[in-house]
């Protein structure tokens, strides 16, 4: 079951809390316990990974509120002159991302309707990147200034982030963030403090890109992302060199590692995955295909040339238990 309108759902719970019958149960079990029980109804199985995920936040709500939060974030950074304009680096990131999106859509066809956007944030000290629900992305200049990342390594970063969105990890984290705040919000609504639900949703979108991913989510994004990059013509071996560079940074660990915890034996796993992806990479290099414009595009989606979905993708990409080896 998925809630078609999360804000309406929260309002409904608040009204229920106000009712005479529910007051008894709130007093007996406590509001957090009742919220947790209600959240169980929001669990669903991801069609790409086969894993059960908490999905209190609906897909439409996650996409729309992520877009609103992203617009606000980029607006604030723009006032500080931290959003790079059409520099060669920005053009290269867009080129790389467009190539990745071609194959992302083959994994998840509904992503063709996302309004993809990517920005380069001028912050040399920050090594990080993210992709919100609906394809709103950013990468920080520290990736080049601190890591000296190659194009292939940037493709691994962006492929990994796109994979989080494809596998609904960002929506899952929004649900966690929203569910945590919902306890306070429902109580406030029940006590007549006003409707805070819409504001909380945008806050959840921001928190979702700041919360650490689970190791399971990281492993899923590693596998999907390295295949996206290989099919787009970027060397799978660069996934290993990227993480080696991350690990060698001195001082405080990069922000990317704080939000992307490393699964056990990650380097070995990436090397193994890279070897499996090598045929896709060699095929892409031998037969390069120009990618249509997706990021920061204004043209209608139906004007783009979308390739057919990858055959058997949902059955092959992730298999439950495969990541725990």
PDB file of N, CA, C and O in Angstrom, residues 8 13 37 50 73 78 85 97 104 110 149 182 184-185 192 212-213 219 227 256 275 292-293 295 305:
ATOM      1  N   UNK A   8      -2.379  14.620   3.258  1.00  0.00           N
ATOM      2  CA  UNK A   8      -3.747  14.268   3.655  1.00  0.00           C
ATOM      3  C   UNK A   8      -3.733  13.144   4.679  1.00  0.00           C
ATOM      4  O   UNK A   8      -4.537  13.109   5.614  1.00  0.00           O
ATOM      5  N   UNK A  13      -4.447  11.341  10.314  1.00  0.00           N
ATOM      6  CA  UNK A  13      -3.982  10.811  11.583  1.00  0.00           C
ATOM      7  C   UNK A  13      -4.192  11.811  12.710  1.00  0.00           C
ATOM      8  O   UNK A  13      -4.550  11.449  13.828  1.00  0.00           O
ATOM      9  N   UNK A  37       3.093   1.860  13.759  1.00  0.00           N
ATOM     10  CA  UNK A  37       2.179   0.845  13.246  1.00  0.00           C
ATOM     11  C   UNK A  37       1.567   1.290  11.929  1.00  0.00           C
ATOM     12  O   UNK A  37       1.430   0.512  10.987  1.00  0.00           O
ATOM     13  N   UNK A  50      13.991  -5.519  -5.426  1.00  0.00           N
ATOM     14  CA  UNK A  50      13.270  -6.596  -4.766  1.00  0.00           C
ATOM     15  C   UNK A  50      13.240  -6.463  -3.255  1.00  0.00           C
ATOM     16  O   UNK A  50      12.772  -7.354  -2.557  1.00  0.00           O
ATOM     17  N   UNK A  73      17.343  25.680  -2.505  1.00  0.00           N
ATOM     18  CA  UNK A  73      18.763  25.479  -2.207  1.00  0.00           C
ATOM     19  C   UNK A  73      19.644  26.157  -3.254  1.00  0.00           C
ATOM     20  O   UNK A  73      20.601  26.877  -2.919  1.00  0.00           O
ATOM     21  N   UNK A  78      23.055  30.410  -5.343  1.00  0.00           N
ATOM     22  CA  UNK A  78      23.241  31.356  -6.431  1.00  0.00           C
ATOM     23  C   UNK A  78      23.502  32.766  -5.925  1.00  0.00           C
ATOM     24  O   UNK A  78      24.323  33.508  -6.487  1.00  0.00           O
ATOM     25  N   UNK A  85      28.370  28.776 -13.695  1.00  0.00           N
ATOM     26  CA  UNK A  85      27.647  29.010 -14.948  1.00  0.00           C
ATOM     27  C   UNK A  85      28.166  28.033 -15.997  1.00  0.00           C
ATOM     28  O   UNK A  85      28.635  26.948 -15.672  1.00  0.00           O
ATOM     29  N   UNK A  97      26.370  13.311 -17.559  1.00  0.00           N
ATOM     30  CA  UNK A  97      25.083  12.974 -16.946  1.00  0.00           C
ATOM     31  C   UNK A  97      24.044  12.595 -17.991  1.00  0.00           C
ATOM     32  O   UNK A  97      23.258  11.655 -17.786  1.00  0.00           O
ATOM     33  N   UNK A 104      19.729   5.090 -17.538  1.00  0.00           N
ATOM     34  CA  UNK A 104      18.883   5.114 -16.333  1.00  0.00           C
ATOM     35  C   UNK A 104      17.424   4.914 -16.710  1.00  0.00           C
ATOM     36  O   UNK A 104      16.677   4.187 -16.037  1.00  0.00           O
ATOM     37  N   UNK A 110       9.814   5.293 -16.313  1.00  0.00           N
ATOM     38  CA  UNK A 110       9.083   6.481 -15.867  1.00  0.00           C
ATOM     39  C   UNK A 110      10.021   7.648 -15.574  1.00  0.00           C
ATOM     40  O   UNK A 110       9.591   8.805 -15.526  1.00  0.00           O
ATOM     41  N   UNK A 149      39.489  14.227  -9.756  1.00  0.00           N
ATOM     42  CA  UNK A 149      38.692  13.179 -10.392  1.00  0.00           C
ATOM     43  C   UNK A 149      38.741  13.280 -11.910  1.00  0.00           C
ATOM     44  O   UNK A 149      38.648  14.373 -12.482  1.00  0.00           O
ATOM     45  N   UNK A 182       6.952  13.527  11.739  1.00  0.00           N
ATOM     46  CA  UNK A 182       5.492  13.427  11.757  1.00  0.00           C
ATOM     47  C   UNK A 182       4.949  13.296  13.170  1.00  0.00           C
ATOM     48  O   UNK A 182       3.851  13.759  13.461  1.00  0.00           O
ATOM     49  N   UNK A 184       5.968  14.785  15.880  1.00  0.00           N
ATOM     50  CA  UNK A 184       5.818  16.139  16.417  1.00  0.00           C
ATOM     51  C   UNK A 184       4.736  16.902  15.682  1.00  0.00           C
ATOM     52  O   UNK A 184       3.918  17.604  16.276  1.00  0.00           O
ATOM     53  N   UNK A 185       4.710  16.730  14.347  1.00  0.00           N
ATOM     54  CA  UNK A 185       3.744  17.469  13.546  1.00  0.00           C
ATOM     55  C   UNK A 185       2.307  17.063  13.855  1.00  0.00           C
ATOM     56  O   UNK A 185       1.426  17.908  13.998  1.00  0.00           O
ATOM     57  N   UNK A 192      -3.997  21.756  17.687  1.00  0.00           N
ATOM     58  CA  UNK A 192      -4.460  22.995  17.056  1.00  0.00           C
ATOM     59  C   UNK A 192      -3.359  23.985  16.760  1.00  0.00           C
ATOM     60  O   UNK A 192      -3.607  25.184  16.670  1.00  0.00           O
ATOM     61  N   UNK A 212      22.750   9.516   6.284  1.00  0.00           N
ATOM     62  CA  UNK A 212      23.570   8.427   5.727  1.00  0.00           C
ATOM     63  C   UNK A 212      22.686   7.365   5.077  1.00  0.00           C
ATOM     64  O   UNK A 212      21.627   7.024   5.600  1.00  0.00           O
ATOM     65  N   UNK A 213      23.114   6.878   3.919  1.00  0.00           N
ATOM     66  CA  UNK A 213      22.435   5.738   3.321  1.00  0.00           C
ATOM     67  C   UNK A 213      22.740   4.494   4.142  1.00  0.00           C
ATOM     68  O   UNK A 213      23.760   4.416   4.828  1.00  0.00           O
ATOM     69  N   UNK A 219      25.229  -0.622  -1.386  1.00  0.00           N
ATOM     70  CA  UNK A 219      25.594  -1.756  -2.228  1.00  0.00           C
ATOM     71  C   UNK A 219      24.718  -1.802  -3.481  1.00  0.00           C
ATOM     72  O   UNK A 219      25.198  -2.117  -4.583  1.00  0.00           O
ATOM     73  N   UNK A 227      27.023  -0.154 -13.608  1.00  0.00           N
ATOM     74  CA  UNK A 227      26.491  -0.617 -14.898  1.00  0.00           C
ATOM     75  C   UNK A 227      26.046   0.567 -15.757  1.00  0.00           C
ATOM     76  O   UNK A 227      26.284   0.579 -16.974  1.00  0.00           O
ATOM     77  N   UNK A 256      31.072  13.107   1.421  1.00  0.00           N
ATOM     78  CA  UNK A 256      30.505  12.022   0.632  1.00  0.00           C
ATOM     79  C   UNK A 256      30.537  10.708   1.404  1.00  0.00           C
ATOM     80  O   UNK A 256      29.593   9.928   1.367  1.00  0.00           O
ATOM     81  N   UNK A 275      34.612  -6.112 -13.469  1.00  0.00           N
ATOM     82  CA  UNK A 275      34.960  -7.168 -14.415  1.00  0.00           C
ATOM     83  C   UNK A 275      33.725  -7.666 -15.162  1.00  0.00           C
ATOM     84  O   UNK A 275      33.781  -7.949 -16.361  1.00  0.00           O
ATOM     85  N   UNK A 292      20.806  12.297 -26.188  1.00  0.00           N
ATOM     86  CA  UNK A 292      19.951  13.479 -26.271  1.00  0.00           C
ATOM     87  C   UNK A 292      20.117  14.331 -25.025  1.00  0.00           C
ATOM     88  O   UNK A 292      20.695  13.886 -24.029  1.00  0.00           O
ATOM     89  N   UNK A 293      19.618  15.536 -25.081  1.00  0.00           N
ATOM     90  CA  UNK A 293      19.730  16.439 -23.940  1.00  0.00           C
ATOM     91  C   UNK A 293      18.635  16.126 -22.925  1.00  0.00           C
ATOM     92  O   UNK A 293      17.452  16.129 -23.234  1.00  0.00           O
ATOM     93  N   UNK A 295      19.453  16.880 -19.066  1.00  0.00           N
ATOM     94  CA  UNK A 295      19.630  17.776 -17.929  1.00  0.00           C
ATOM     95  C   UNK A 295      19.456  19.231 -18.332  1.00  0.00           C
ATOM     96  O   UNK A 295      19.876  19.647 -19.402  1.00  0.00           O
ATOM     97  N   UNK A 305      14.813  10.924 -28.082  1.00  0.00           N
ATOM     98  CA  UNK A 305      14.854   9.550 -28.558  1.00  0.00           C
ATOM     99  C   UNK A 305      15.196   8.658 -27.369  1.00  0.00           C
ATOM    100  O   UNK A 305      16.304   8.705 -26.844  1.00  0.00           O
TER     101      UNK A 305
END
